[in-house]
């Protein structure tokens, strides 16, 4: 487990594309600039390397006093290469970012996940995460009354 380097980006982009089906090179350049090189101890972009290859990554950040909450460590993304899943790589990645959050005094780790993704739910539950105090709220915007275009 180590911080991402610029040279890892093609592998990270490829790995993300296997999960999302999208090749988002510009997006990953921006993520790297924000989390990879300028983290200053609170932003983390870590990769799992095995046999000279990147086989997984995790991204997260400490956010202070947002949503009325004391500083907490948010995990935004985690991905493990399909061929090496269920061998503990995801657990190691989460452990590595958790350790970095703890180092700066954070006592709560949070994430959000899609409710139609049982795999990621199963993973986070296995790591001890449970439903928390916060609930997400959403609104379709870009229409005058907030209703979804085509829903009327
Ligand atoms: C979720 C993910 C990161 C897990 O990585 P991993 O390296 O396979 O995880 P681990 O081997 O550390 O597994 C830890 C636990 O997670 C759970 N888990 C992992 N894969 C699972 C599966 N296919 N089905 C059910 N539970 C699973 C198990 O409880 C497992 O513990 P066990 O091995 O003792 O049974 C990986 O499957 C992945 O990258 N998924 C797609 C990415 C994704 O959807 N990301 C969400 C957007 S951010």
PDB file of C-alpha atoms and ligand atoms in Angstrom:
ATOM      1  CA  UNK A   1       0.000   0.000   0.000  1.00  0.00           C
ATOM      2  CA  UNK A   2       1.521   3.352  -0.964  1.00  0.00           C
ATOM      3  CA  UNK A   3       0.555   6.832  -2.150  1.00  0.00           C
ATOM      4  CA  UNK A   4      -0.273   7.012  -5.859  1.00  0.00           C
ATOM      5  CA  UNK A   5       2.343   8.344  -8.276  1.00  0.00           C
ATOM      6  CA  UNK A   6       1.757  10.046 -11.614  1.00  0.00           C
ATOM      7  CA  UNK A   7       3.066   6.926 -13.368  1.00  0.00           C
ATOM      8  CA  UNK A   8       0.234   4.875 -11.812  1.00  0.00           C
ATOM      9  CA  UNK A   9      -2.489   6.855 -13.571  1.00  0.00           C
ATOM     10  CA  UNK A  10      -2.794   4.741 -16.740  1.00  0.00           C
ATOM     11  CA  UNK A  11      -3.327   1.634 -14.589  1.00  0.00           C
ATOM     12  CA  UNK A  12      -5.778   3.441 -12.303  1.00  0.00           C
ATOM     13  CA  UNK A  13      -7.714   4.730 -15.329  1.00  0.00           C
ATOM     14  CA  UNK A  14      -7.800   1.209 -16.800  1.00  0.00           C
ATOM     15  CA  UNK A  15      -8.966  -0.291 -13.506  1.00  0.00           C
ATOM     16  CA  UNK A  16     -11.710   2.304 -13.125  1.00  0.00           C
ATOM     17  CA  UNK A  17     -12.792   1.636 -16.709  1.00  0.00           C
ATOM     18  CA  UNK A  18     -13.208  -2.081 -15.992  1.00  0.00           C
ATOM     19  CA  UNK A  19     -15.723  -1.215 -13.227  1.00  0.00           C
ATOM     20  CA  UNK A  20     -17.505   1.818 -14.698  1.00  0.00           C
ATOM     21  CA  UNK A  21     -17.069   1.171 -18.416  1.00  0.00           C
ATOM     22  CA  UNK A  22     -15.842   4.772 -18.795  1.00  0.00           C
ATOM     23  CA  UNK A  23     -12.323   5.924 -19.697  1.00  0.00           C
ATOM     24  CA  UNK A  24     -12.081   9.195 -17.732  1.00  0.00           C
ATOM     25  CA  UNK A  25      -8.501  10.357 -18.229  1.00  0.00           C
ATOM     26  CA  UNK A  26      -9.132  14.065 -17.501  1.00  0.00           C
ATOM     27  CA  UNK A  27     -11.071  13.262 -14.370  1.00  0.00           C
ATOM     28  CA  UNK A  28      -8.236  11.105 -13.013  1.00  0.00           C
ATOM     29  CA  UNK A  29      -5.647  13.788 -13.758  1.00  0.00           C
ATOM     30  CA  UNK A  30      -7.707  16.185 -11.622  1.00  0.00           C
ATOM     31  CA  UNK A  31      -8.092  13.628  -8.833  1.00  0.00           C
ATOM     32  CA  UNK A  32      -4.362  13.054  -8.853  1.00  0.00           C
ATOM     33  CA  UNK A  33      -3.592  16.775  -8.672  1.00  0.00           C
ATOM     34  CA  UNK A  34      -5.976  17.199  -5.722  1.00  0.00           C
ATOM     35  CA  UNK A  35      -5.393  13.994  -3.781  1.00  0.00           C
ATOM     36  CA  UNK A  36      -2.135  12.542  -5.028  1.00  0.00           C
ATOM     37  CA  UNK A  37       0.377  15.335  -4.816  1.00  0.00           C
ATOM     38  CA  UNK A  38      -1.191  18.017  -2.667  1.00  0.00           C
ATOM     39  CA  UNK A  39      -2.786  15.972   0.093  1.00  0.00           C
ATOM     40  CA  UNK A  40      -0.976  17.626   3.016  1.00  0.00           C
ATOM     41  CA  UNK A  41      -1.876  14.782   5.374  1.00  0.00           C
ATOM     42  CA  UNK A  42      -5.663  15.004   4.974  1.00  0.00           C
ATOM     43  CA  UNK A  43      -6.256  13.900   1.377  1.00  0.00           C
ATOM     44  CA  UNK A  44      -5.241  10.423   0.348  1.00  0.00           C
ATOM     45  CA  UNK A  45      -4.965   8.579  -2.944  1.00  0.00           C
ATOM     46  CA  UNK A  46      -3.416   5.212  -2.173  1.00  0.00           C
ATOM     47  CA  UNK A  47      -2.708   2.271  -4.429  1.00  0.00           C
ATOM     48  CA  UNK A  48      -2.108  -1.418  -3.785  1.00  0.00           C
ATOM     49  CA  UNK A  49       0.853  -2.670  -5.781  1.00  0.00           C
ATOM     50  CA  UNK A  50       1.517  -6.350  -6.363  1.00  0.00           C
ATOM     51  CA  UNK A  51       4.216  -7.772  -8.620  1.00  0.00           C
ATOM     52  CA  UNK A  52       4.961  -4.302  -9.998  1.00  0.00           C
ATOM     53  CA  UNK A  53       1.330  -3.687 -10.974  1.00  0.00           C
ATOM     54  CA  UNK A  54      -1.377  -1.504  -9.480  1.00  0.00           C
ATOM     55  CA  UNK A  55      -4.150  -3.892  -8.397  1.00  0.00           C
ATOM     56  CA  UNK A  56      -6.324  -1.506  -6.406  1.00  0.00           C
ATOM     57  CA  UNK A  57      -6.803   2.023  -5.174  1.00  0.00           C
ATOM     58  CA  UNK A  58      -8.646   4.009  -2.520  1.00  0.00           C
ATOM     59  CA  UNK A  59      -9.358   7.730  -2.251  1.00  0.00           C
ATOM     60  CA  UNK A  60     -10.471   9.678   0.774  1.00  0.00           C
ATOM     61  CA  UNK A  61     -10.237  12.886   2.683  1.00  0.00           C
ATOM     62  CA  UNK A  62     -10.650  14.359   6.164  1.00  0.00           C
ATOM     63  CA  UNK A  63     -13.495  16.900   6.177  1.00  0.00           C
ATOM     64  CA  UNK A  64     -13.830  19.254   9.131  1.00  0.00           C
ATOM     65  CA  UNK A  65     -17.132  20.292  10.650  1.00  0.00           C
ATOM     66  CA  UNK A  66     -19.225  19.635   7.590  1.00  0.00           C
ATOM     67  CA  UNK A  67     -22.822  18.424   7.958  1.00  0.00           C
ATOM     68  CA  UNK A  68     -22.578  19.547  11.596  1.00  0.00           C
ATOM     69  CA  UNK A  69     -20.085  16.802  12.339  1.00  0.00           C
ATOM     70  CA  UNK A  70     -16.643  16.794  13.995  1.00  0.00           C
ATOM     71  CA  UNK A  71     -13.748  16.027  11.602  1.00  0.00           C
ATOM     72  CA  UNK A  72     -14.285  12.691   9.919  1.00  0.00           C
ATOM     73  CA  UNK A  73     -12.571  10.624   7.246  1.00  0.00           C
ATOM     74  CA  UNK A  74     -14.603  10.159   4.077  1.00  0.00           C
ATOM     75  CA  UNK A  75     -13.849   7.333   1.662  1.00  0.00           C
ATOM     76  CA  UNK A  76     -14.938   8.396  -1.823  1.00  0.00           C
ATOM     77  CA  UNK A  77     -13.788   5.487  -3.960  1.00  0.00           C
ATOM     78  CA  UNK A  78     -12.333   2.007  -3.682  1.00  0.00           C
ATOM     79  CA  UNK A  79     -11.608  -0.423  -6.484  1.00  0.00           C
ATOM     80  CA  UNK A  80      -9.769  -3.725  -6.681  1.00  0.00           C
ATOM     81  CA  UNK A  81      -8.841  -5.438  -9.919  1.00  0.00           C
ATOM     82  CA  UNK A  82     -11.368  -8.234 -10.540  1.00  0.00           C
ATOM     83  CA  UNK A  83      -8.677 -10.935 -10.837  1.00  0.00           C
ATOM     84  CA  UNK A  84      -7.333 -10.306  -7.328  1.00  0.00           C
ATOM     85  CA  UNK A  85     -10.574  -9.731  -5.456  1.00  0.00           C
ATOM     86  CA  UNK A  86     -11.506 -11.652  -2.300  1.00  0.00           C
ATOM     87  CA  UNK A  87      -7.875 -11.966  -1.311  1.00  0.00           C
ATOM     88  CA  UNK A  88      -7.832  -9.165   1.241  1.00  0.00           C
ATOM     89  CA  UNK A  89      -6.624  -6.273  -0.951  1.00  0.00           C
ATOM     90  CA  UNK A  90      -9.735  -4.156  -0.254  1.00  0.00           C
ATOM     91  CA  UNK A  91      -9.305  -4.765   3.472  1.00  0.00           C
ATOM     92  CA  UNK A  92      -5.666  -3.667   3.294  1.00  0.00           C
ATOM     93  CA  UNK A  93      -6.565  -0.505   1.351  1.00  0.00           C
ATOM     94  CA  UNK A  94      -9.271   0.475   3.829  1.00  0.00           C
ATOM     95  CA  UNK A  95      -6.909  -0.269   6.711  1.00  0.00           C
ATOM     96  CA  UNK A  96      -4.216   1.931   5.178  1.00  0.00           C
ATOM     97  CA  UNK A  97      -6.487   4.951   4.783  1.00  0.00           C
ATOM     98  CA  UNK A  98      -8.035   4.394   8.207  1.00  0.00           C
ATOM     99  CA  UNK A  99      -4.558   4.485   9.750  1.00  0.00           C
ATOM    100  CA  UNK A 100      -3.850   7.800   8.015  1.00  0.00           C
ATOM    101  CA  UNK A 101      -7.139   9.258   9.268  1.00  0.00           C
ATOM    102  CA  UNK A 102      -6.363   8.089  12.815  1.00  0.00           C
ATOM    103  CA  UNK A 103      -2.918   9.672  12.654  1.00  0.00           C
ATOM    104  CA  UNK A 104      -4.514  13.129  12.454  1.00  0.00           C
ATOM    105  CA  UNK A 105      -6.967  12.410  15.273  1.00  0.00           C
ATOM    106  CA  UNK A 106     -10.042  11.397  13.278  1.00  0.00           C
ATOM    107  CA  UNK A 107     -12.416   9.061  15.145  1.00  0.00           C
ATOM    108  CA  UNK A 108     -15.104   8.454  12.502  1.00  0.00           C
ATOM    109  CA  UNK A 109     -14.878   6.989   9.011  1.00  0.00           C
ATOM    110  CA  UNK A 110     -17.732   7.508   6.547  1.00  0.00           C
ATOM    111  CA  UNK A 111     -18.638   6.559   3.032  1.00  0.00           C
ATOM    112  CA  UNK A 112     -21.671   6.524   0.734  1.00  0.00           C
ATOM    113  CA  UNK A 113     -22.711   3.768  -1.577  1.00  0.00           C
ATOM    114  CA  UNK A 114     -25.326   3.047  -4.181  1.00  0.00           C
ATOM    115  CA  UNK A 115     -28.258   1.101  -2.766  1.00  0.00           C
ATOM    116  CA  UNK A 116     -28.178  -1.254  -5.773  1.00  0.00           C
ATOM    117  CA  UNK A 117     -24.569  -2.340  -5.185  1.00  0.00           C
ATOM    118  CA  UNK A 118     -24.694  -5.306  -2.761  1.00  0.00           C
ATOM    119  CA  UNK A 119     -21.007  -6.077  -3.327  1.00  0.00           C
ATOM    120  CA  UNK A 120     -19.750  -2.788  -1.941  1.00  0.00           C
ATOM    121  CA  UNK A 121     -22.329  -2.935   0.872  1.00  0.00           C
ATOM    122  CA  UNK A 122     -21.159  -6.420   1.796  1.00  0.00           C
ATOM    123  CA  UNK A 123     -17.542  -5.253   1.762  1.00  0.00           C
ATOM    124  CA  UNK A 124     -18.106  -2.206   3.973  1.00  0.00           C
ATOM    125  CA  UNK A 125     -20.249  -4.194   6.402  1.00  0.00           C
ATOM    126  CA  UNK A 126     -17.449  -6.752   6.666  1.00  0.00           C
ATOM    127  CA  UNK A 127     -15.173  -3.877   7.659  1.00  0.00           C
ATOM    128  CA  UNK A 128     -17.480  -2.880  10.522  1.00  0.00           C
ATOM    129  CA  UNK A 129     -19.329   0.048   8.889  1.00  0.00           C
ATOM    130  CA  UNK A 130     -22.990   0.402   9.797  1.00  0.00           C
ATOM    131  CA  UNK A 131     -25.809   2.821   8.903  1.00  0.00           C
ATOM    132  CA  UNK A 132     -24.987   6.151  10.520  1.00  0.00           C
ATOM    133  CA  UNK A 133     -26.690   9.278  11.767  1.00  0.00           C
ATOM    134  CA  UNK A 134     -26.601  11.103   8.402  1.00  0.00           C
ATOM    135  CA  UNK A 135     -28.975  10.396   5.536  1.00  0.00           C
ATOM    136  CA  UNK A 136     -28.438  11.550   1.953  1.00  0.00           C
ATOM    137  CA  UNK A 137     -31.079  13.789   0.356  1.00  0.00           C
ATOM    138  CA  UNK A 138     -31.268  14.476  -3.369  1.00  0.00           C
ATOM    139  CA  UNK A 139     -33.100  16.819  -5.726  1.00  0.00           C
ATOM    140  CA  UNK A 140     -33.133  16.767  -9.508  1.00  0.00           C
ATOM    141  CA  UNK A 141     -32.210  20.306 -10.543  1.00  0.00           C
ATOM    142  CA  UNK A 142     -32.081  22.113 -13.836  1.00  0.00           C
ATOM    143  CA  UNK A 143     -35.892  22.260 -14.116  1.00  0.00           C
ATOM    144  CA  UNK A 144     -38.004  25.149 -12.817  1.00  0.00           C
ATOM    145  CA  UNK A 145     -39.876  23.246 -10.113  1.00  0.00           C
ATOM    146  CA  UNK A 146     -37.292  20.633  -9.197  1.00  0.00           C
ATOM    147  CA  UNK A 147     -39.212  17.760 -10.762  1.00  0.00           C
ATOM    148  CA  UNK A 148     -37.348  15.414 -13.033  1.00  0.00           C
ATOM    149  CA  UNK A 149     -37.589  16.279 -16.726  1.00  0.00           C
ATOM    150  CA  UNK A 150     -40.073  13.942 -18.343  1.00  0.00           C
ATOM    151  CA  UNK A 151     -41.608  12.921 -15.015  1.00  0.00           C
ATOM    152  CA  UNK A 152     -44.651  15.183 -15.423  1.00  0.00           C
TER     153      UNK A 152
HETATM  154  C1  LIG B   1     -15.643  -4.089  -2.959  1.00  0.00           C
HETATM  155  C2  LIG B   1     -14.176  -4.423  -3.298  1.00  0.00           C
HETATM  156  C3  LIG B   1     -13.329  -3.170  -3.156  1.00  0.00           C
HETATM  157  C4  LIG B   1     -13.697  -5.492  -2.306  1.00  0.00           C
HETATM  158  O1  LIG B   1     -12.320  -5.740  -2.540  1.00  0.00           O
HETATM  159  P1  LIG B   1     -11.660  -7.160  -2.155  1.00  0.00           P
HETATM  160  O2  LIG B   1     -10.199  -7.032  -2.274  1.00  0.00           O
HETATM  161  O3  LIG B   1     -12.312  -8.242  -2.928  1.00  0.00           O
HETATM  162  O4  LIG B   1     -12.101  -7.274  -0.610  1.00  0.00           O
HETATM  163  P2  LIG B   1     -11.535  -8.276   0.496  1.00  0.00           P
HETATM  164  O5  LIG B   1     -10.908  -9.476  -0.151  1.00  0.00           O
HETATM  165  O6  LIG B   1     -10.711  -7.511   1.445  1.00  0.00           O
HETATM  166  O7  LIG B   1     -12.900  -8.758   1.174  1.00  0.00           O
HETATM  167  C5  LIG B   1     -13.267  -8.376   2.490  1.00  0.00           C
HETATM  168  C6  LIG B   1     -14.698  -8.818   2.747  1.00  0.00           C
HETATM  169  O8  LIG B   1     -15.606  -8.145   1.861  1.00  0.00           O
HETATM  170  C7  LIG B   1     -16.729  -9.015   1.591  1.00  0.00           C
HETATM  171  N1  LIG B   1     -16.740  -9.338   0.171  1.00  0.00           N
HETATM  172  C8  LIG B   1     -15.754  -9.135  -0.739  1.00  0.00           C
HETATM  173  N2  LIG B   1     -16.155  -9.576  -1.947  1.00  0.00           N
HETATM  174  C9  LIG B   1     -17.387 -10.080  -1.806  1.00  0.00           C
HETATM  175  C10 LIG B   1     -18.319 -10.691  -2.696  1.00  0.00           C
HETATM  176  N3  LIG B   1     -18.032 -10.880  -4.006  1.00  0.00           N
HETATM  177  N4  LIG B   1     -19.523 -11.088  -2.201  1.00  0.00           N
HETATM  178  C11 LIG B   1     -19.829 -10.913  -0.905  1.00  0.00           C
HETATM  179  N5  LIG B   1     -18.979 -10.344   0.006  1.00  0.00           N
HETATM  180  C12 LIG B   1     -17.780  -9.937  -0.452  1.00  0.00           C
HETATM  181  C13 LIG B   1     -16.495 -10.288   2.379  1.00  0.00           C
HETATM  182  O9  LIG B   1     -17.133 -10.171   3.643  1.00  0.00           O
HETATM  183  C14 LIG B   1     -14.973 -10.279   2.548  1.00  0.00           C
HETATM  184  O10 LIG B   1     -14.559 -10.990   3.681  1.00  0.00           O
HETATM  185  P3  LIG B   1     -14.222 -12.574   3.538  1.00  0.00           P
HETATM  186  O11 LIG B   1     -13.201 -12.680   2.452  1.00  0.00           O
HETATM  187  O12 LIG B   1     -13.705 -12.929   4.883  1.00  0.00           O
HETATM  188  O13 LIG B   1     -15.515 -13.220   3.153  1.00  0.00           O
HETATM  189  C15 LIG B   1     -14.073  -5.007  -4.728  1.00  0.00           C
HETATM  190  O14 LIG B   1     -14.969  -6.069  -4.879  1.00  0.00           O
HETATM  191  C16 LIG B   1     -14.342  -3.995  -5.810  1.00  0.00           C
HETATM  192  O15 LIG B   1     -13.446  -3.295  -6.259  1.00  0.00           O
HETATM  193  N6  LIG B   1     -15.599  -3.922  -6.252  1.00  0.00           N
HETATM  194  C17 LIG B   1     -16.011  -3.072  -7.347  1.00  0.00           C
HETATM  195  C18 LIG B   1     -15.760  -1.633  -7.057  1.00  0.00           C
HETATM  196  C19 LIG B   1     -16.949  -0.862  -6.645  1.00  0.00           C
HETATM  197  O16 LIG B   1     -18.108  -1.210  -6.865  1.00  0.00           O
HETATM  198  N7  LIG B   1     -16.638   0.250  -6.021  1.00  0.00           N
HETATM  199  C20 LIG B   1     -17.681   1.101  -5.549  1.00  0.00           C
HETATM  200  C21 LIG B   1     -17.632   2.457  -6.128  1.00  0.00           C
HETATM  201  S1  LIG B   1     -16.621   3.472  -5.085  1.00  0.00           S
END
